[in-house]
Coordinates of C-alpha atoms in Angstrom, one line a residue:
M1 CA 119.4 45.4 85.3
D2 CA 121.9 45.1 88.2
F3 CA 121.4 48.5 89.7
Q4 CA 124.4 48.3 92.0
K5 CA 126.7 47.3 89.2
F6 CA 125.3 50.1 87.1
V7 CA 125.8 52.9 89.7
D8 CA 129.3 51.6 90.6
G9 CA 130.3 52.6 87.1
F10 CA 130.3 56.3 88.0
E11 CA 133.2 58.0 89.7
M12 CA 131.2 61.0 91.1
A13 CA 128.7 60.5 93.9
A14 CA 125.7 58.7 92.3
A15 CA 122.6 56.8 93.4
I16 CA 119.6 55.2 91.8
M17 CA 116.5 56.5 93.6
S18 CA 112.9 55.4 93.4
V19 CA 109.7 57.5 93.6
E20 CA 106.4 56.0 94.7
K21 CA 103.7 57.3 92.4
I22 CA 100.3 57.6 94.2
G23 CA 98.5 60.0 91.9
E24 CA 98.8 62.9 89.4
D25 CA 101.5 65.2 90.7
S26 CA 101.5 63.3 94.0
W27 CA 104.1 61.0 95.4
G28 CA 104.8 58.8 98.4
A29 CA 108.1 57.5 99.6
I30 CA 111.3 58.5 97.9
R31 CA 114.1 56.0 98.5
I32 CA 117.8 55.6 97.8
E33 CA 117.8 52.1 96.2
K34 CA 121.5 51.7 95.4
S35 CA 124.4 54.1 95.8
N36 CA 128.1 53.9 94.8
A37 CA 131.2 54.2 97.0
M38 CA 131.6 58.0 96.6
Y39 CA 127.9 58.6 97.5
K40 CA 128.3 56.4 100.7
Q41 CA 131.6 58.1 101.6
I42 CA 130.0 61.6 101.4
M43 CA 126.7 60.7 103.2
G44 CA 128.3 58.7 105.9
P45 CA 127.8 55.3 107.7
A46 CA 124.0 55.8 108.2
I47 CA 123.2 55.2 104.6
R48 CA 121.8 51.8 103.5
D49 CA 120.1 50.4 100.5
G50 CA 116.4 51.0 100.2
M51 CA 116.2 53.7 102.9
R52 CA 114.0 56.7 102.6
Y53 CA 116.1 59.7 101.7
D54 CA 114.6 61.8 104.6
E55 CA 116.0 59.3 107.1
L56 CA 119.4 60.6 105.9
I57 CA 118.8 64.3 105.2
P58 CA 116.0 66.7 106.2
K59 CA 112.8 66.4 104.2
N60 CA 112.6 68.9 101.4
H61 CA 109.5 69.5 99.3
N62 CA 111.3 71.2 96.5
F63 CA 113.8 68.3 96.2
E64 CA 110.9 65.8 96.2
D65 CA 109.2 67.7 93.5
F66 CA 112.3 67.5 91.3
C67 CA 112.6 63.7 92.0
Y68 CA 108.9 63.2 91.0
R69 CA 109.3 65.2 87.8
C70 CA 112.5 63.3 86.8
A71 CA 111.4 59.8 87.7
V72 CA 107.7 59.9 86.8
K73 CA 107.6 62.6 84.1
K74 CA 111.0 61.6 82.7
L75 CA 112.5 65.0 82.7
H76 CA 116.3 65.6 82.7
L77 CA 116.8 68.2 85.4
H78 CA 119.7 70.2 87.0
A79 CA 119.8 72.4 90.1
Y80 CA 122.5 74.2 92.0
V81 CA 120.9 75.2 95.3
D82 CA 121.7 76.4 98.8
S83 CA 121.0 73.4 101.0
K84 CA 120.7 75.4 104.1
S85 CA 119.8 72.4 106.4
M86 CA 123.2 70.9 105.6
G87 CA 125.2 74.1 105.4
V88 CA 126.4 73.5 101.8
W89 CA 125.5 74.2 98.2
T90 CA 124.4 71.2 96.3
D91 CA 125.0 70.8 92.5
G92 CA 122.5 68.0 91.6
T93 CA 121.7 66.3 88.3
Y94 CA 118.6 64.2 87.8
I95 CA 118.5 61.8 84.9
P96 CA 115.3 59.6 84.4
M97 CA 115.7 55.9 83.8
S98 CA 113.9 54.2 81.0
A99 CA 110.2 53.4 81.7
E100 CA 111.0 49.7 81.1
Y101 CA 112.5 49.6 84.6
D102 CA 109.5 51.1 86.3
T103 CA 106.8 49.2 88.0
E104 CA 103.1 50.1 88.4
N105 CA 103.9 52.2 91.5
L106 CA 107.7 52.8 91.4
C107 CA 109.6 55.0 89.0
Y108 CA 113.4 55.3 88.9
F109 CA 116.0 57.9 88.2
I110 CA 119.7 58.5 88.7
F111 CA 120.9 61.2 91.0
F112 CA 124.4 62.7 90.8
F113 CA 125.6 65.4 93.2
E114 CA 128.6 67.4 94.4
F115 CA 128.8 69.7 97.5
T116 CA 130.5 73.1 97.6
S117 CA 131.0 75.0 100.8
E118 CA 130.3 78.4 99.1
P119 CA 128.4 79.4 95.9
E120 CA 130.6 79.1 92.9
A121 CA 130.2 81.4 90.0
E122 CA 130.8 78.9 87.2
R123 CA 128.2 76.5 88.6
M124 CA 125.7 79.3 89.2
S125 CA 126.1 80.6 85.7
N126 CA 125.3 77.2 84.2
L127 CA 122.0 78.3 82.8
S128 CA 119.8 77.3 79.9
A129 CA 119.7 79.4 76.7
E130 CA 116.3 80.6 77.7
A131 CA 117.2 81.7 81.3
A132 CA 120.7 83.2 80.7
P133 CA 119.6 86.4 78.8
F134 CA 117.1 87.3 81.5
V135 CA 119.6 87.0 84.3
L136 CA 122.1 89.0 82.3
Q137 CA 119.5 91.7 81.7
T138 CA 118.8 91.8 85.4
C139 CA 122.4 92.6 86.2
I140 CA 122.6 95.3 83.5
N141 CA 119.4 96.9 84.9
L142 CA 120.7 96.9 88.5
R143 CA 124.2 98.2 87.6
G144 CA 123.2 100.5 84.8
S145 CA 120.5 102.6 86.5
E146 CA 121.6 105.9 87.9
N147 CA 118.7 105.6 90.4
F148 CA 119.0 102.3 92.2
L149 CA 115.4 102.2 93.3
E150 CA 114.3 102.8 89.7
G151 CA 116.5 99.9 88.7
L152 CA 114.9 97.7 91.2
N153 CA 111.5 98.6 89.9
T154 CA 112.5 97.7 86.4
V155 CA 113.8 94.3 87.6
V156 CA 110.7 93.6 89.5
A157 CA 108.5 94.5 86.5
D158 CA 110.6 92.2 84.3
I159 CA 110.2 89.3 86.8
R160 CA 106.5 89.8 86.9
E161 CA 106.3 89.7 83.1
K162 CA 108.7 86.7 82.9
T163 CA 106.8 84.7 85.4
D164 CA 103.4 85.9 84.1
S165 CA 102.4 86.5 87.7
F166 CA 99.7 88.6 89.3
S167 CA 102.3 90.3 91.5
T168 CA 106.0 90.5 92.2
C169 CA 107.3 92.3 95.2
I170 CA 110.5 92.9 97.2
F171 CA 109.8 93.0 101.0
M172 CA 112.6 94.3 103.3
I173 CA 112.6 92.6 106.7
D174 CA 114.5 93.6 109.8
K175 CA 113.7 91.0 112.4
D176 CA 115.9 92.6 115.1
K177 CA 113.8 95.8 115.0
E178 CA 110.6 93.9 114.2
R179 CA 110.1 95.9 111.1
F180 CA 109.1 95.1 107.5
A181 CA 107.9 97.0 104.5
P182 CA 107.5 96.6 100.7
L183 CA 110.4 98.1 98.8
C184 CA 108.9 97.8 95.4
A185 CA 106.1 95.9 93.7
K186 CA 104.5 95.4 90.3
Y187 CA 101.1 94.0 89.5
R188 CA 99.3 92.7 86.4
N189 CA 96.5 95.1 87.3
D190 CA 98.0 98.7 87.2
A191 CA 95.3 99.8 89.7
A192 CA 96.4 97.3 92.3
K193 CA 98.8 98.3 95.2
V194 CA 100.4 96.5 98.1
E195 CA 98.1 98.2 100.6
D196 CA 95.1 96.3 99.1
F197 CA 96.6 93.1 100.5
A198 CA 97.7 94.5 103.9
Q199 CA 95.2 92.4 105.8
Y200 CA 96.9 89.2 104.5
L201 CA 100.5 90.4 105.1
T202 CA 100.3 90.5 108.8
R203 CA 103.3 90.6 111.1
E204 CA 102.7 87.0 112.1
V205 CA 102.8 85.9 108.4
V206 CA 105.8 88.0 107.4
F207 CA 107.9 87.0 110.4
S208 CA 107.0 83.3 109.8
W209 CA 108.9 83.3 106.5
E210 CA 112.4 83.4 107.9
K211 CA 111.9 80.1 109.9
M212 CA 110.7 78.4 106.8
L213 CA 113.6 79.7 104.7
E214 CA 116.2 78.5 107.2
R215 CA 116.0 75.1 105.7
H216 CA 115.1 75.9 102.1
D217 CA 116.7 77.9 99.3
A218 CA 113.2 79.0 98.2
I219 CA 109.5 78.1 98.7
F220 CA 107.5 77.1 95.6
V221 CA 103.7 76.5 95.8
K222 CA 102.4 75.4 92.4
D223 CA 99.1 73.7 93.1
D224 CA 96.7 72.5 95.8
N225 CA 99.0 69.6 96.7
D226 CA 101.8 72.1 97.5
M227 CA 99.4 74.3 99.4
K228 CA 98.4 71.4 101.6
E229 CA 102.1 70.7 102.3
L230 CA 102.4 74.4 103.2
E231 CA 99.5 74.1 105.6
K232 CA 101.4 71.4 107.5
V233 CA 104.4 73.6 108.3
N234 CA 102.9 77.1 108.2
P235 CA 99.1 77.1 108.6
V236 CA 98.9 80.8 109.3
W237 CA 100.5 81.7 106.0
A238 CA 98.5 79.1 104.0
K239 CA 95.3 80.5 105.4
S240 CA 96.4 84.0 104.5
L241 CA 97.2 82.9 100.9
R242 CA 93.9 81.2 100.5
G243 CA 92.1 84.3 101.9
A244 CA 93.9 86.5 99.2
K245 CA 92.9 84.0 96.5
V246 CA 96.6 83.1 95.9
K247 CA 96.9 79.7 94.2
S248 CA 100.6 79.7 93.5
V249 CA 103.5 81.5 95.2
I250 CA 107.3 81.8 95.2
L251 CA 109.2 83.0 98.2
V252 CA 113.0 83.5 97.8
P253 CA 115.2 85.0 100.6
L254 CA 117.4 88.0 100.0
M255 CA 120.5 87.5 102.1
Q256 CA 123.3 89.7 103.5
G257 CA 125.9 87.1 104.4
K258 CA 124.0 84.7 106.6
K259 CA 121.3 87.2 107.6
M260 CA 118.0 87.4 105.7
I261 CA 117.2 91.1 104.9
G262 CA 114.2 90.5 102.8
V263 CA 112.4 88.3 100.3
L264 CA 111.4 88.2 96.7
F265 CA 107.6 87.4 96.7
V266 CA 105.7 86.3 93.6
T267 CA 102.0 85.3 93.5
N268 CA 99.8 83.5 91.0
F269 CA 102.6 82.8 88.5
N270 CA 102.4 80.6 85.3
V271 CA 103.0 77.2 86.8
D272 CA 103.4 75.7 83.3
K273 CA 106.7 77.6 83.2
F274 CA 107.8 76.3 86.7
L275 CA 111.1 74.7 85.7
E276 CA 112.2 77.7 83.7
I277 CA 111.2 80.1 86.5
K278 CA 112.9 78.0 89.1
E279 CA 116.1 78.1 87.1
F280 CA 116.4 81.9 86.9
I281 CA 114.5 83.1 90.0
T282 CA 117.0 81.9 92.7
L283 CA 120.0 83.3 90.7
T284 CA 118.2 86.5 90.1
A285 CA 117.5 86.8 93.9
F286 CA 121.2 86.1 94.5
F287 CA 122.1 89.2 92.5
L288 CA 119.3 91.3 94.0
S289 CA 120.7 90.4 97.5
A290 CA 124.2 91.5 96.5
E291 CA 123.1 94.8 95.0
I292 CA 120.7 95.6 97.8
S293 CA 123.4 94.9 100.4
N294 CA 126.0 97.0 98.4
N295 CA 123.6 99.9 98.3
A296 CA 123.0 99.9 102.0
M297 CA 119.2 99.4 101.7
M298 CA 118.8 98.4 105.3
E299 CA 120.3 101.7 106.4
Q300 CA 117.9 103.6 104.2
L301 CA 114.9 101.5 105.2
E302 CA 113.8 104.2 107.6
Y303 CA 113.1 106.5 104.7
M304 CA 112.1 104.2 101.9
S305 CA 109.8 101.9 103.9
N306 CA 107.2 104.4 104.7
I307 CA 103.9 102.4 104.6
D308 CA 102.3 100.7 107.5
I309 CA 101.5 97.4 105.9
L310 CA 98.5 96.7 108.1
T311 CA 96.6 100.0 107.6
G312 CA 98.0 101.2 104.3
I313 CA 98.8 104.6 105.7
K314 CA 102.3 106.1 106.4
N315 CA 104.2 104.7 109.3
R316 CA 106.3 106.3 112.1
N317 CA 109.5 106.1 110.1
S318 CA 107.8 108.2 107.4
M319 CA 106.5 110.7 110.0
N320 CA 109.9 111.1 111.6
A321 CA 111.5 111.7 108.2
R322 CA 108.8 114.2 107.4
V323 CA 109.5 116.2 110.5
D324 CA 113.2 116.0 109.9
W325 CA 112.8 117.2 106.4
H326 CA 110.7 120.2 107.6
V327 CA 113.2 121.1 110.4
S328 CA 116.2 120.8 108.0
H329 CA 114.3 122.9 105.4
K330 CA 114.3 120.1 102.8
M331 CA 110.5 119.8 102.5
Y332 CA 108.3 122.2 104.3
V333 CA 104.9 121.6 105.8
H334 CA 103.1 124.6 104.4
T335 CA 101.7 127.0 106.9
P336 CA 99.4 127.5 108.5
F337 CA 99.1 123.8 109.5
G338 CA 97.2 121.7 112.1
I339 CA 98.3 118.7 114.0
V340 CA 95.9 115.9 115.2
F341 CA 96.9 113.1 117.7
A342 CA 94.3 110.4 117.8
D343 CA 94.7 107.5 120.2
L344 CA 92.5 104.5 119.6
N345 CA 90.5 103.4 122.7
G346 CA 89.9 99.7 123.4
L347 CA 92.6 98.0 121.2
K348 CA 94.2 96.0 124.0
T349 CA 90.8 94.7 125.3
C350 CA 89.8 93.9 121.7
N351 CA 93.0 91.9 121.2
D352 CA 92.6 90.1 124.6
N353 CA 88.9 89.3 124.2
Y354 CA 88.5 88.7 120.5
G355 CA 92.0 88.0 119.2
H356 CA 94.5 89.9 117.2
E357 CA 92.6 89.5 113.9
E358 CA 89.8 91.6 115.3
G359 CA 92.3 94.0 116.7
D360 CA 93.9 94.4 113.3
K361 CA 90.5 95.0 111.8
L362 CA 89.8 97.7 114.4
L363 CA 93.1 99.4 113.4
R364 CA 92.2 99.3 109.7
N365 CA 88.8 100.8 110.4
A366 CA 90.5 103.5 112.5
A367 CA 92.8 104.4 109.6
D368 CA 89.9 104.3 107.2
L369 CA 88.0 106.8 109.3
L370 CA 90.9 109.2 109.4
K371 CA 91.3 108.9 105.6
E372 CA 87.6 109.7 105.2
V373 CA 87.8 112.8 107.4
F374 CA 91.2 114.1 106.4
V375 CA 91.1 113.6 102.7
G376 CA 94.4 114.5 101.0
D377 CA 96.1 115.2 104.3
E378 CA 99.2 113.4 105.8
I379 CA 98.0 110.5 108.0
Y380 CA 100.5 108.4 110.0
R381 CA 100.3 105.4 112.3
A382 CA 102.8 106.6 114.9
G383 CA 102.6 103.6 117.2
G384 CA 100.4 100.6 118.1
D385 CA 97.2 102.5 118.6
E386 CA 98.3 106.0 118.1
F387 CA 97.7 108.0 114.8
V388 CA 99.0 111.4 113.8
V389 CA 97.6 113.7 111.1
I390 CA 99.4 116.7 109.7
V391 CA 97.0 119.1 107.9
P392 CA 99.0 121.5 105.8
D393 CA 98.0 124.8 104.4
C394 CA 94.7 125.1 106.2
D395 CA 93.0 128.0 107.9
K396 CA 91.9 127.5 111.5
A397 CA 88.2 127.3 110.8
D398 CA 88.6 124.5 108.2
F399 CA 90.9 122.7 110.5
E400 CA 88.5 122.9 113.4
K401 CA 85.6 121.7 111.2
K402 CA 87.5 118.6 110.3
V403 CA 88.4 117.9 113.9
E404 CA 84.8 118.3 114.9
V405 CA 83.7 115.8 112.3
L406 CA 86.3 113.3 113.7
R407 CA 85.0 113.8 117.2
K408 CA 81.4 113.1 116.2
K409 CA 82.3 110.0 114.2
S410 CA 84.6 108.6 116.9
G411 CA 82.9 109.5 120.2
Y412 CA 81.2 107.4 122.9
G413 CA 79.5 104.3 121.5
S414 CA 81.3 104.4 118.1
E415 CA 83.0 101.3 116.7
V416 CA 86.2 103.4 116.3
C417 CA 86.6 105.5 119.4
F418 CA 89.4 108.0 119.5
A419 CA 90.9 110.3 122.2
V420 CA 91.8 113.4 120.2
G421 CA 94.2 116.2 120.8
T422 CA 95.0 119.0 118.4
N423 CA 97.1 122.1 117.8
W424 CA 97.0 124.7 115.0
T425 CA 99.8 127.2 114.2
E426 CA 100.9 129.8 111.6
D427 CA 104.5 129.5 112.7
A428 CA 106.6 127.2 110.5
D429 CA 109.2 126.8 113.2
K430 CA 106.8 125.3 115.6
L431 CA 106.1 121.9 114.0
R432 CA 107.6 119.9 116.8
M433 CA 106.1 122.1 119.5
A434 CA 102.6 121.8 117.8
M435 CA 103.0 118.0 117.8
H436 CA 104.0 118.1 121.5
L437 CA 101.0 120.2 122.4
A438 CA 98.6 118.0 120.4
D439 CA 100.0 115.0 122.1
E440 CA 99.4 116.4 125.6
A441 CA 95.9 117.5 124.6
M442 CA 95.1 114.0 123.5
Y443 CA 96.1 112.6 126.8
E444 CA 93.9 115.1 128.6
D445 CA 91.0 114.2 126.3
K446 CA 91.5 110.5 127.0
K447 CA 91.6 111.2 130.8
K448 CA 88.4 113.2 130.6
Y449 CA 86.7 110.5 128.5
Y450 CA 87.2 107.8 131.1
E451 CA 86.3 110.2 133.9
D452 CA 83.0 110.9 132.1
H453 CA 82.4 107.2 131.2
P454 CA 83.9 105.1 134.1
D455 CA 82.0 102.0 132.7
I456 CA 84.2 102.2 129.6
S457 CA 87.4 101.4 131.4
R458 CA 85.8 98.3 132.9
R459 CA 84.0 97.1 129.7
R460 CA 86.4 98.2 126.9
G461 CA 89.7 99.0 128.6
V462 CA 92.2 101.6 127.6

């Protein structure tokens, strides 16, 4: 066949492309063999016959996967995606060519495309009969629920079931304030919770996602080949996924205009349903983005994102909200109550000498110790190495007994070493004062500790 004559017969931008087959679900060079006048006009003077596509546009693993599935597996495919690296939306159609034109190592397909500067509803709604009902149900659940957060939980549960995944989670991310937290999550195992995986969802991992998503509409890892590709561009995240025994993952950005406000995160999904999942997941994320933005989720993040993802205990935002609720009489801390400020000694030195992974481990051990001593009480990570415990409805003797246990378990020579300050009161109006006095007592305890053990400051640091 005369490829050039064939492709010239189309009015819209079209090209015959080849995929080098080098193994099962593995490919080599993908080339633009022949293209018509409209294709050349859109892509510019740099285009030439037989060139690798990534000499013309940025390399994209998702696009390459579609090319492979079309050319080698002979699947007719369509995708309307946000081509972020080019600043446009691409409506692409992939049609396999007959196997009679293939060689031992090269397989061919026809690629048609159109660009749009903004997402167009008609193109986005061009879904298969299998995907359309699910996306419609998502919109109904989001708009029809009186409680928006409950609606989100329903949608996330539906996505988990539809993808047959182990977990589906919405993470909110505020890069400007260096803050992130899970908004809602569903697991195949009802006993699982996001805190179980906190050690793998580190700050370094979460804040690496935005850079990856700057050039991709979504990240799909379906198998070990994809995981190896991920390792090339984001080894930290790939290591984290392998550590958590994640073999497949989907990461789709949630956008507010041009700003990423979160992600839809799916792990260990049914890869046999990949094409169906890819069709509905990005559009579902588009609607999630719009609804989350419309409901001002970022402004409410202070109150809803109340878990410190590293340690699994409540964070400073939650603590501040708790104090505000008490002071405004919305939710009291029952009196009498005790306050504990516990500052972890040696974190900076641990980070400096052994790396942040060991420092993170020390923080998790510190939180575990507090949970062990203050069972059922309110435990917060107030800052980098500072923890606060509110012990409600306790008499003074019981409170002091718990504090004594903490001091014995976290004293000189302990793996987790705390400077501890406390205050106990029967006056409900003195919550903030009790916290202030406990904070001052903690600093006095820290000062005395280093005075009594001057070697510690040299060997472990503050």
